[in-house]
XYZ file of C-alpha atoms in Angstrom:
714
model
C 5.523 84.441 -73.094
C 3.187 81.917 -74.723
C 3.040 79.601 -71.712
C 1.877 82.386 -69.368
C -0.971 83.304 -71.696
C -1.946 79.647 -71.917
C -1.995 79.337 -68.124
C -4.189 82.394 -67.746
C -6.652 80.957 -70.239
C -6.708 77.625 -68.378
C -7.397 79.328 -65.020
C -10.281 81.327 -66.367
C -13.556 79.480 -65.542
C -15.474 81.415 -68.167
C -13.129 80.277 -70.890
C -13.548 76.567 -70.040
C -17.205 75.879 -70.794
C -17.122 72.081 -70.461
C -15.080 69.359 -68.894
C -13.596 68.208 -72.168
C -12.037 71.595 -72.827
C -10.566 71.709 -69.331
C -8.960 68.284 -69.776
C -7.538 69.323 -73.144
C -6.082 72.480 -71.641
C -4.563 70.522 -68.793
C -2.856 68.108 -71.213
C -1.498 71.062 -73.147
C -0.152 72.604 -69.987
C 1.626 69.391 -68.966
C 3.115 68.991 -72.396
C 4.745 72.436 -72.230
C 6.085 72.114 -68.692
C 9.209 70.095 -69.521
C 10.295 72.748 -71.995
C 10.111 75.547 -69.455
C 13.207 75.758 -67.332
C 12.696 79.137 -65.669
C 9.174 78.457 -64.519
C 8.120 78.793 -60.910
C 7.416 75.320 -59.618
C 4.973 76.549 -56.991
C 2.895 78.446 -59.514
C 2.573 75.469 -61.797
C 1.527 73.078 -58.997
C -0.995 75.592 -57.675
C -2.530 76.071 -61.087
C -2.771 72.327 -61.712
C -4.329 71.640 -58.269
C -6.907 74.384 -58.699
C -7.830 73.101 -62.131
C -8.371 69.494 -60.955
C -10.256 70.456 -57.805
C -12.652 72.576 -59.781
C -13.728 69.834 -62.193
C -13.497 66.674 -60.063
C -10.487 65.145 -61.733
C -9.389 62.396 -59.282
C -5.796 61.752 -58.397
C -4.717 58.194 -57.668
C -4.471 59.011 -53.946
C -7.768 60.832 -53.615
C -10.758 59.489 -51.684
C -13.991 58.378 -53.347
C -15.869 60.912 -51.259
C -14.296 63.779 -53.255
C -16.253 62.743 -56.344
C -19.541 63.335 -54.543
C -18.767 66.824 -53.203
C -21.623 68.296 -55.243
C -24.798 68.454 -53.236
C -22.988 68.494 -49.929
C -23.790 71.290 -47.538
C -21.614 74.376 -47.648
C -20.243 73.847 -44.192
C -18.945 70.364 -45.071
C -15.372 70.264 -46.257
C -14.566 67.302 -48.558
C -11.779 65.072 -47.467
C -11.782 66.145 -43.813
C -14.165 63.423 -42.533
C -14.119 59.689 -43.135
C -17.186 57.604 -43.690
C -18.605 56.038 -40.555
C -18.141 52.252 -40.350
C -21.143 50.018 -40.027
C -21.622 48.365 -36.674
C -20.454 44.777 -36.828
C -23.091 42.258 -35.807
C -21.762 39.045 -34.276
C -23.203 35.944 -35.890
C -24.807 33.326 -33.744
C -22.739 30.190 -33.373
C -24.760 27.292 -34.750
C -22.724 24.691 -32.839
C -23.764 25.681 -29.358
C -22.595 23.728 -26.344
C -25.216 21.561 -24.620
C -26.814 23.017 -21.510
C -25.244 22.169 -18.209
C -28.411 20.442 -17.013
C -28.370 17.886 -19.875
C -26.886 14.527 -18.835
C -23.755 13.392 -20.592
C -24.381 10.562 -23.040
C -21.218 8.784 -24.164
C -20.949 8.308 -27.930
C -21.680 4.832 -29.245
C -18.768 2.791 -30.437
C -18.786 2.746 -34.204
C -18.358 -0.741 -35.501
C -15.685 -0.999 -38.080
C -16.766 -1.949 -41.501
C -16.206 -5.571 -42.328
C -13.216 -6.150 -44.542
C -14.236 -6.288 -48.168
C -14.265 -9.794 -49.505
C -11.441 -10.404 -51.908
C -12.272 -11.107 -55.516
C -12.095 -14.747 -56.604
C -10.994 -15.615 -60.142
C -10.913 -18.953 -61.924
C -7.574 -20.135 -63.259
C -6.666 -23.145 -65.361
C -3.620 -24.784 -66.886
C -2.381 -23.058 -70.061
C -4.220 -19.746 -69.691
C -2.591 -16.619 -71.168
C -1.606 -13.355 -69.505
C -4.334 -11.555 -71.448
C -6.986 -13.890 -70.027
C -5.552 -13.547 -66.503
C -5.467 -9.747 -66.824
C -9.138 -9.683 -67.833
C -10.155 -11.818 -64.859
C -8.066 -10.018 -62.244
C -8.795 -6.539 -63.587
C -5.087 -5.640 -63.892
C -3.146 -4.552 -66.946
C -0.890 -6.908 -68.870
C 2.116 -4.683 -68.154
C 1.558 -4.987 -64.380
C 1.360 -8.774 -64.636
C 4.557 -8.860 -66.717
C 6.351 -6.817 -64.047
C 5.189 -9.308 -61.394
C 6.487 -12.194 -63.498
C 9.831 -10.451 -63.803
C 10.017 -9.851 -60.038
C 9.369 -13.523 -59.255
C 12.053 -14.644 -61.703
C 9.774 -15.903 -64.474
C 10.750 -15.429 -68.091
C 8.446 -12.890 -69.734
C 7.413 -13.511 -73.308
C 4.370 -12.530 -75.293
C 1.126 -11.854 -73.480
C -0.425 -14.649 -75.545
C 2.008 -17.327 -74.327
C 0.437 -19.972 -72.009
C 1.443 -20.054 -68.327
C 1.207 -22.861 -65.788
C -1.383 -22.976 -63.032
C 1.130 -22.388 -60.248
C 2.463 -19.264 -62.007
C -1.104 -17.995 -62.477
C -1.807 -18.548 -58.761
C 1.423 -16.786 -57.755
C 0.627 -13.741 -59.918
C -2.986 -13.647 -58.653
C -1.791 -13.639 -55.027
C 0.564 -10.732 -55.787
C -2.345 -8.798 -57.328
C -4.472 -9.538 -54.236
C -7.225 -11.871 -55.465
C -8.267 -15.392 -54.505
C -8.129 -18.217 -57.014
C -10.326 -21.180 -57.853
C -8.604 -23.906 -59.815
C -10.339 -25.432 -62.817
C -8.932 -28.749 -63.955
C -9.753 -29.388 -67.589
C -9.333 -32.726 -69.365
C -9.658 -31.168 -72.818
C -7.175 -32.613 -75.303
C -5.875 -35.237 -72.855
C -6.003 -38.999 -73.318
C -8.590 -40.401 -70.891
C -8.487 -43.957 -69.592
C -10.884 -45.859 -67.310
C -10.065 -45.679 -63.609
C -11.313 -47.501 -60.494
C -14.129 -45.835 -58.542
C -13.431 -44.169 -55.198
C -16.079 -45.373 -52.731
C -16.540 -43.802 -49.294
C -18.232 -45.844 -46.575
C -20.306 -43.616 -44.309
C -22.911 -44.077 -41.613
C -23.689 -43.937 -37.918
C -21.236 -45.086 -35.285
C -21.267 -48.831 -34.561
C -23.372 -49.678 -37.620
C -20.653 -51.943 -39.072
C -18.752 -49.793 -41.603
C -15.263 -51.038 -40.757
C -16.515 -54.590 -40.268
C -17.896 -54.463 -43.810
C -14.507 -53.419 -45.175
C -12.819 -56.140 -43.124
C -15.093 -58.670 -44.760
C -14.352 -57.267 -48.227
C -10.571 -57.369 -47.895
C -10.400 -60.281 -45.431
C -8.609 -58.270 -42.722
C -9.419 -57.073 -39.233
C -9.144 -53.311 -38.916
C -11.859 -52.685 -36.335
C -10.062 -54.863 -33.810
C -7.010 -52.598 -34.049
C -8.978 -49.433 -33.358
C -9.253 -48.331 -29.731
C -12.740 -48.866 -28.383
C -13.787 -50.770 -31.514
C -14.699 -47.556 -33.402
C -12.857 -45.980 -36.319
C -11.062 -42.773 -35.370
C -9.082 -42.250 -38.571
C -9.919 -41.740 -42.203
C -8.431 -44.836 -43.843
C -7.901 -45.430 -47.583
C -7.047 -48.693 -49.334
C -7.677 -50.621 -52.576
C -9.757 -53.796 -52.536
C -9.464 -56.310 -55.387
C -12.824 -57.946 -56.015
C -13.258 -61.613 -56.959
C -14.393 -60.439 -60.399
C -10.963 -58.900 -61.018
C -12.075 -55.281 -60.676
C -10.532 -53.019 -58.063
C -12.273 -50.412 -55.916
C -10.652 -47.740 -53.765
C -12.410 -47.506 -50.412
C -12.368 -44.690 -47.858
C -13.458 -45.549 -44.319
C -14.779 -42.553 -42.378
C -15.352 -42.474 -38.595
C -18.941 -42.339 -37.423
C -18.488 -40.500 -34.130
C -20.022 -37.033 -33.937
C -16.583 -35.483 -33.375
C -15.421 -36.444 -36.872
C -17.905 -34.433 -38.933
C -15.176 -32.631 -40.893
C -13.499 -35.943 -41.751
C -16.744 -37.297 -43.172
C -17.153 -34.117 -45.221
C -13.634 -34.580 -46.658
C -14.447 -38.184 -47.512
C -17.526 -37.117 -49.466
C -15.549 -34.405 -51.293
C -12.957 -36.761 -52.864
C -15.259 -39.695 -53.610
C -17.242 -40.940 -56.591
C -19.801 -43.138 -54.797
C -21.031 -43.126 -51.183
C -21.945 -46.424 -49.546
C -24.400 -45.600 -46.772
C -24.322 -48.324 -44.108
C -27.457 -48.545 -41.929
C -27.961 -51.170 -39.206
C -31.178 -53.135 -39.707
C -31.817 -53.311 -35.964
C -31.077 -49.633 -35.259
C -32.444 -47.738 -38.254
C -31.673 -44.200 -39.372
C -29.684 -42.254 -36.776
C -28.076 -38.803 -36.477
C -24.833 -39.569 -38.344
C -26.855 -41.383 -41.023
C -28.711 -38.162 -41.798
C -25.465 -36.216 -41.672
C -23.817 -38.577 -44.170
C -26.801 -38.188 -46.507
C -26.453 -34.401 -46.367
C -22.708 -34.602 -47.119
C -23.374 -36.820 -50.146
C -26.143 -34.500 -51.318
C -23.908 -31.424 -51.045
C -21.091 -33.156 -52.946
C -23.584 -34.332 -55.628
C -22.400 -37.930 -55.232
C -24.615 -40.990 -55.937
C -25.509 -43.224 -52.980
C -25.692 -47.008 -52.630
C -27.429 -48.159 -49.408
C -26.107 -51.225 -47.575
C -28.502 -52.457 -44.855
C -26.175 -54.284 -42.469
C -26.819 -56.717 -39.588
C -29.726 -58.374 -41.366
C -28.888 -61.636 -39.573
C -29.789 -60.271 -36.114
C -33.116 -61.315 -34.537
C -34.441 -57.755 -34.249
C -33.536 -56.750 -37.827
C -36.246 -54.946 -39.833
C -34.926 -53.935 -43.311
C -38.362 -52.767 -44.463
C -38.568 -50.279 -41.623
C -35.140 -48.934 -42.650
C -36.397 -48.484 -46.226
C -39.415 -46.541 -44.994
C -37.223 -44.291 -42.833
C -34.809 -43.579 -45.693
C -37.688 -42.818 -48.046
C -39.209 -40.416 -45.544
C -35.851 -38.578 -45.376
C -35.945 -37.870 -49.116
C -33.813 -40.752 -50.436
C -35.455 -42.201 -53.579
C -34.898 -45.958 -53.305
C -35.293 -48.390 -56.189
C -37.923 -50.327 -54.276
C -39.973 -47.125 -54.113
C -39.500 -46.158 -57.767
C -36.235 -44.209 -57.397
C -32.676 -44.748 -58.595
C -30.829 -45.499 -55.305
C -29.800 -49.164 -55.051
C -30.414 -50.987 -51.768
C -28.521 -54.162 -50.771
C -29.149 -56.278 -47.664
C -25.890 -57.630 -46.218
C -24.341 -59.146 -43.122
C -20.716 -58.159 -42.604
C -20.306 -60.672 -39.793
C -21.425 -63.708 -41.840
C -20.272 -62.336 -45.217
C -23.674 -62.603 -46.912
C -24.737 -60.181 -49.650
C -21.216 -58.883 -50.344
C -21.300 -60.092 -53.979
C -24.524 -58.130 -54.528
C -22.924 -55.026 -53.010
C -19.941 -55.437 -55.352
C -22.265 -55.699 -58.368
C -24.172 -52.599 -57.287
C -20.979 -50.548 -56.910
C -19.519 -51.662 -60.252
C -22.859 -51.014 -61.985
C -22.987 -47.502 -60.562
C -19.375 -46.895 -61.652
C -20.169 -48.171 -65.148
C -23.128 -45.801 -65.405
C -20.868 -42.887 -64.373
C -18.244 -43.880 -66.991
C -15.328 -42.915 -64.758
C -12.247 -41.886 -66.729
C -9.192 -39.767 -65.981
C -6.062 -38.582 -67.757
C -2.859 -40.401 -66.933
C -0.274 -38.041 -68.415
C 0.607 -34.596 -67.088
C 0.883 -33.154 -63.580
C -1.125 -34.901 -60.894
C -4.234 -33.549 -59.235
C -4.419 -35.003 -55.725
C -6.014 -34.313 -52.339
C -4.775 -34.900 -48.803
C -6.793 -37.449 -46.835
C -4.638 -37.564 -43.680
C -1.317 -36.237 -42.425
C 0.867 -37.397 -39.568
C 4.430 -37.188 -38.255
C 6.623 -40.293 -38.081
C 9.537 -40.262 -35.682
C 12.045 -41.529 -38.253
C 10.500 -40.474 -41.592
C 9.169 -37.031 -40.745
C 5.856 -35.637 -42.076
C 3.806 -38.221 -43.989
C 0.836 -37.330 -46.181
C -1.883 -39.795 -47.194
C -3.376 -38.647 -50.504
C -5.638 -39.850 -53.307
C -4.719 -39.007 -56.899
C -7.727 -37.808 -58.920
C -5.970 -37.444 -62.290
C -2.471 -37.337 -63.747
C 0.558 -39.124 -62.365
C 2.512 -38.338 -59.205
C 6.215 -39.202 -59.526
C 9.094 -39.493 -57.085
C 11.365 -36.434 -57.216
C 8.662 -33.892 -58.064
C 8.386 -30.620 -56.156
C 4.930 -30.183 -54.676
C 3.105 -27.509 -52.692
C 0.477 -28.845 -50.282
C -1.519 -26.072 -48.676
C 1.055 -23.715 -47.167
C 3.797 -26.379 -47.035
C 6.165 -27.561 -49.752
C 8.616 -30.351 -50.304
C 10.206 -32.761 -52.745
C 8.705 -36.236 -52.955
C 11.317 -38.572 -51.518
C 9.256 -41.756 -51.550
C 5.798 -42.999 -52.520
C 4.252 -46.007 -50.786
C 0.932 -47.729 -51.247
C -1.326 -48.422 -48.262
C 0.307 -51.819 -47.798
C 3.694 -50.134 -47.258
C 5.240 -51.158 -50.597
C 7.452 -48.566 -52.322
C 6.374 -47.254 -55.745
C 7.883 -44.911 -58.304
C 4.605 -43.302 -59.324
C 0.927 -43.106 -58.402
C -1.902 -43.096 -60.931
C -5.550 -42.005 -60.747
C -7.753 -43.313 -57.904
C -4.704 -44.666 -56.070
C -4.281 -43.895 -52.363
C -0.602 -43.372 -51.514
C 1.583 -42.150 -48.681
C 3.986 -39.345 -49.640
C 7.269 -38.770 -47.833
C 9.483 -35.673 -48.113
C 7.383 -32.700 -47.007
C 9.101 -29.847 -45.137
C 6.099 -29.313 -42.868
C 2.815 -30.961 -41.972
C -0.098 -29.819 -44.186
C -3.750 -29.779 -43.229
C -6.096 -32.615 -44.123
C -8.212 -31.624 -47.127
C -5.510 -29.532 -48.867
C -4.853 -30.019 -52.566
C -1.461 -31.032 -53.961
C 0.070 -28.765 -56.636
C 3.032 -29.978 -58.696
C 5.558 -27.209 -59.540
C 8.628 -27.137 -61.720
C 11.399 -26.038 -59.353
C 12.340 -25.660 -55.710
C 12.374 -21.874 -55.984
C 8.825 -21.847 -57.369
C 7.651 -24.189 -54.618
C 9.193 -22.003 -51.913
C 7.682 -18.790 -53.346
C 4.210 -20.303 -53.710
C 4.374 -21.685 -50.159
C 5.402 -18.300 -48.741
C 2.596 -16.550 -50.620
C -0.025 -18.966 -49.288
C 1.363 -18.671 -45.769
C 1.147 -14.862 -45.857
C -2.405 -15.069 -47.160
C -3.437 -17.454 -44.377
C -1.833 -15.199 -41.752
C -3.611 -12.150 -43.166
C -6.950 -13.946 -43.103
C -6.308 -15.064 -39.525
C -5.546 -11.515 -38.372
C -8.625 -10.140 -40.141
C -10.756 -12.821 -38.505
C -9.325 -11.994 -35.065
C -9.867 -8.273 -35.631
C -13.469 -8.870 -36.660
C -14.097 -11.017 -33.584
C -12.610 -8.324 -31.324
C -14.803 -5.651 -32.921
C -17.932 -7.753 -32.484
C -17.002 -8.534 -28.887
C -16.383 -4.860 -28.032
C -19.615 -3.814 -29.760
C -21.627 -6.282 -27.689
C -20.150 -5.197 -24.362
C -22.222 -1.949 -24.091
C -25.428 -2.268 -22.118
C -25.230 -6.043 -21.818
C -21.980 -5.960 -19.840
C -23.814 -6.143 -16.517
C -25.823 -9.194 -17.611
C -22.839 -11.324 -18.681
C -22.045 -13.916 -15.980
C -18.574 -14.619 -14.737
C -16.613 -16.673 -17.292
C -13.385 -18.558 -16.781
C -10.933 -19.720 -19.419
C -9.609 -23.260 -19.809
C -6.479 -23.244 -21.974
C -5.758 -26.523 -23.787
C -2.853 -27.841 -25.876
C -3.924 -30.671 -28.220
C -1.495 -33.306 -29.515
C -2.494 -36.285 -31.656
C -1.261 -38.931 -34.025
C -2.638 -37.501 -37.300
C -3.653 -34.038 -38.455
C -7.308 -34.852 -39.122
C -7.781 -36.393 -35.690
C -6.142 -33.419 -33.975
C -8.507 -31.050 -35.770
C -11.502 -33.225 -34.840
C -10.496 -33.311 -31.159
C -9.970 -29.531 -31.113
C -13.396 -28.925 -32.698
C -15.033 -31.234 -30.157
C -13.380 -29.408 -27.258
C -14.561 -26.065 -28.644
C -18.103 -27.443 -28.654
C -17.838 -27.557 -24.828
C -17.862 -23.749 -24.649
C -20.570 -22.347 -22.396
C -21.534 -18.967 -20.914
C -19.397 -19.833 -17.863
C -16.368 -21.556 -19.447
C -14.370 -20.669 -22.544
C -12.211 -23.448 -24.013
C -9.174 -21.808 -25.609
C -7.102 -24.068 -27.901
C -3.724 -22.354 -27.608
C -1.776 -24.892 -29.683
C -2.348 -27.949 -31.880
C 0.310 -30.358 -33.048
C 0.962 -33.823 -34.380
C 3.350 -36.159 -32.593
C 4.276 -37.055 -29.018
C 4.297 -34.582 -26.128
C 7.620 -32.730 -25.968
C 9.350 -30.430 -23.488
C 8.356 -27.400 -25.554
C 4.671 -28.362 -25.079
C 5.223 -28.421 -21.311
C 6.906 -24.991 -21.466
C 3.980 -23.566 -23.487
C 1.497 -25.027 -21.042
C 3.378 -23.502 -18.114
C 3.504 -20.092 -19.819
C -0.240 -19.920 -20.480
C -1.468 -22.084 -17.564
C -2.873 -24.761 -19.877
C -3.478 -28.502 -19.703
C -2.208 -30.940 -22.335
C -4.520 -33.359 -24.140
C -2.867 -36.251 -25.964
C -4.989 -38.417 -28.251
C -3.812 -41.800 -29.534
C -0.142 -41.096 -28.747
C 2.306 -42.812 -26.430
C 3.002 -41.634 -22.908
C 5.674 -38.944 -22.599
C 9.121 -39.925 -21.301
C 9.819 -39.791 -17.563
C 11.763 -36.458 -17.638
C 8.870 -34.727 -19.435
C 6.286 -36.245 -17.067
C 8.364 -35.146 -14.056
C 8.726 -31.643 -15.465
C 4.954 -31.388 -16.014
C 4.284 -32.631 -12.486
C 6.648 -30.070 -10.962
C 4.968 -27.304 -12.969
C 1.519 -28.574 -11.840
C 0.419 -29.215 -15.439
C -2.252 -31.828 -16.060
C -1.744 -34.277 -18.951
C -4.723 -36.258 -20.280
C -3.911 -39.253 -22.493
C -6.706 -41.165 -24.232
C -7.204 -43.506 -27.167
C -11.015 -43.317 -27.358
C -12.631 -40.016 -28.276
C -15.696 -40.233 -26.011
C -13.533 -41.108 -22.986
C -11.452 -38.005 -23.664
C -14.492 -35.744 -24.038
C -16.053 -37.153 -20.870
C -12.957 -36.429 -18.755
C -12.527 -32.950 -20.247
C -16.208 -32.269 -19.602
C -15.761 -33.117 -15.915
C -12.736 -30.795 -15.739
C -14.696 -27.947 -17.304
C -17.623 -28.471 -14.914
C -15.204 -28.410 -11.996
C -13.619 -25.130 -13.112
C -16.947 -23.438 -13.880
C -17.863 -20.778 -11.271
C -21.514 -21.823 -11.285
C -24.539 -19.665 -10.549
C -25.861 -18.784 -7.109
C -29.441 -19.892 -6.528
C -31.852 -19.837 -3.600
C -33.032 -23.350 -2.886
C -35.699 -24.615 -0.451
C -33.948 -27.204 1.710
C -36.828 -27.920 4.105
C -40.409 -27.156 5.159
C -42.046 -27.123 8.609
C -45.557 -26.628 9.987
C -46.237 -24.370 12.987
C -47.992 -26.430 15.698
C -47.902 -24.013 18.650
C -46.623 -20.579 19.625
C -44.679 -19.701 22.775
C -43.967 -16.216 24.100
C -40.848 -15.430 26.052
C -40.827 -12.240 28.127
C -37.824 -10.025 27.536
C -35.402 -9.583 30.414
C -35.071 -5.906 29.545
C -37.924 -3.718 30.687
C -38.183 -1.868 27.377
C -37.223 -4.739 25.053
C -39.813 -6.580 22.897
C -41.068 -10.041 23.772
C -39.729 -13.026 21.817
C -42.154 -15.372 20.032
C -41.109 -18.955 19.487
C -42.737 -21.148 16.833
C -43.046 -24.799 17.786
C -42.682 -26.664 14.464
C -42.517 -30.136 12.996
C -40.195 -30.667 9.990
C -42.356 -32.125 7.192
C -39.763 -32.183 4.395
C -35.980 -31.832 4.089
C -34.115 -30.316 7.020
C -33.674 -26.960 8.761
C -30.253 -25.292 9.190
C -29.623 -22.595 11.791
C -27.467 -20.439 9.438
C -30.122 -20.397 6.690
C -32.799 -17.840 5.857
C -36.415 -18.569 6.922
C -39.563 -17.705 4.983
C -42.996 -17.559 6.664
C -45.941 -18.552 4.443
C -49.639 -18.140 5.211
C -52.243 -19.434 2.767
C -49.503 -19.741 0.129
C -48.413 -16.088 0.403
C -45.128 -14.817 1.829
C -45.698 -12.997 5.130
C -42.152 -12.507 6.367
C -38.592 -13.461 5.458
C -35.560 -13.161 7.703
C -32.584 -14.915 9.219
C -32.852 -17.638 11.874
C -32.129 -16.238 15.339
C -32.418 -19.517 17.278
C -32.995 -23.198 16.528
C -33.553 -25.591 19.465
C -34.549 -29.190 19.884
C -35.491 -30.389 23.352
C -34.178 -27.157 24.927
C -30.752 -27.558 23.312
C -29.292 -25.391 20.585
C -28.676 -27.403 17.438
C -27.190 -26.634 14.019
C -29.699 -28.656 12.013
C -32.966 -30.571 12.450
C -33.991 -33.402 10.134
C -37.335 -34.509 8.706
C -39.983 -35.760 11.197
C -38.482 -34.014 14.241
C -39.934 -31.166 16.257
C -38.075 -27.978 17.079
C -38.408 -24.479 18.392
C -37.680 -21.702 15.925
C -37.126 -17.972 16.317
C -36.979 -15.719 13.241
C -35.214 -12.398 13.648
C -37.693 -9.494 14.121
C -40.722 -11.720 13.398
C -43.638 -11.563 15.893
C -46.509 -12.678 13.637
C -46.805 -16.482 13.985
C -50.065 -18.371 13.701
C -50.853 -22.020 14.096
C -50.933 -23.692 10.688
C -48.345 -21.417 9.070
C -45.664 -22.987 6.884
C -42.017 -22.093 7.338
C -39.488 -22.759 4.570
C -35.734 -23.023 5.047
C -33.857 -21.210 2.239
C -30.220 -21.805 1.439
C -27.903 -20.234 -1.120
C -26.354 -22.942 -3.310
C -23.920 -22.781 -6.243
C -25.332 -24.691 -9.203
C -22.665 -26.093 -11.499
C -23.173 -26.760 -15.231
C -23.937 -30.285 -16.436
C -21.980 -32.369 -18.924
C -24.425 -34.018 -21.338
C -23.507 -36.734 -23.839
C -26.000 -38.045 -26.401
C -26.209 -41.540 -27.866
C -24.558 -40.358 -31.084
C -21.508 -39.150 -29.160
C -22.295 -35.428 -29.351
C -21.424 -33.619 -26.122
C -22.292 -30.243 -24.652
C -22.192 -28.263 -21.413
C -25.598 -27.175 -20.152
C -25.696 -24.270 -17.706
């Protein structure tokens, strides 16, 4: 048959002269196999296998080594042996463990990165969403979604929004705001100047204001010094009116003086002619310089015998104040508040300065006001003393003051008369706040109760977040500094204090003054501050944290509260004068301080003669007794003795025996003679000096300066 002849030709090696012919023959063979039904299957497979093995045609299951069978030795059979694997070499581990001999060094505590400072953007009344989006870095669509979530009607991105809405959206985005109050397009009218009276304590600031308004305020203040930031309007004989702010001069009220300079137009610097420039005088000058406020100098007490106004001028000029007498622009007026001389010249100087400044403010629109003081009245609730800078404040408006909000229920002037509105440069007392704001906060007028509540909650959350970040940062810094210096830190005790006062600014000033009493041995921890009388809840807080209660310028607590505090062993300090309070708290802190142990020389003696006492034991050493005279201080038997020879220490040990006239004594005073035995000391010589050393605990000292500043010195 044809297929048999074809197979014989394919199996013949002489017939297939090249590989291409063999492959062609193989394909022909495979193409004919399906048509052959009576073929022997074994013969066909044998022929195909022989053909492929002869010419190196690789099956899909064959090994690579079969392709290189040519050149192998005859005895090697392809496919029977596998290739030998290479020997695996283990890599060296780069992260090797430290040797056992190396000492273990604990890893240093990594200080957390300081929280990134939030971005601050400037906002103003009537800005658009597009402008706010550019400043905050957010998209307009995101800001519109925030407006929708807070219940604000969303219009075009070019529609103007109010300042409170802009602040609310900025807080949701996560940025701080700085308010810009523009008077563009508003009707401006002249307004009275706001004058702040500043200077050193007891230089006559309040007495000057008493003379101007014919009242007696200084007599009402405890201790004769101002301890509040007062505001009132004085009508001058010329018909003009000036708003005055009286700031306290004590060192504890630095923040109150800074607030007075921040809301004022002109600073009247009062300097006593007999005292000259003092610490608070320089501080007031720096506050006025930082606030960029012009200064008018009033040299007071010129009627006193020791007054020297020219010396005051020289001192002020040397401190960088350019006076008119020295070619500058600062007016200087010599006055006497007690006799009322020179007050008309001071009035002319203030009105001239106000005229040069051309003070004007808008009357229409929402008010821009600042908190001067805040206090709690038993019947009227939280009361806020504020000064309106521009606009008009009306009864019934919803306001947000700091983190607190409320609806103005009543407005009263500083004389206690009710008013329906308050205009620019007018100090007023606002009633109707839900909580007590902080002195120095600004007053924002909003359109509805819901908006006021939302803005108050946003500010409160922001303040709480800042407080937690500040606490976290302080903890990180404290833990980072504990390392190697932990052994050098002395023992430190904590004095917990609860502060209650009559007004918010005074409470803050008292708390700051108490914190200034911190020392390496005592930490003053202000656990709570509040305005109003001492209540039962204050006693419970003090009992929970083992604190004392400090009440400033408030009435004594009722008998049940006093009895409860006495049973709980809680100390209550009530004062009306700031330096009396700081002095008593300083004594308490010194008493609680652990102090530092020191070796102190309590006495010195000179060796006059030496006696030797034979030991009763045959093998025991002899005892040498130094006959001494006490030249300074006194000797104590329980103290340590130091033997000096030619100014150098020869021996130091404990006192084994101290006798006077053959009798054992505990102590020997100056000028007396005694016999002294020092433990294990046998080297006495006539003329040696013996010192008595005693371990004493040295307590810190409470130091108060003339300006009223206090500190604890260890």
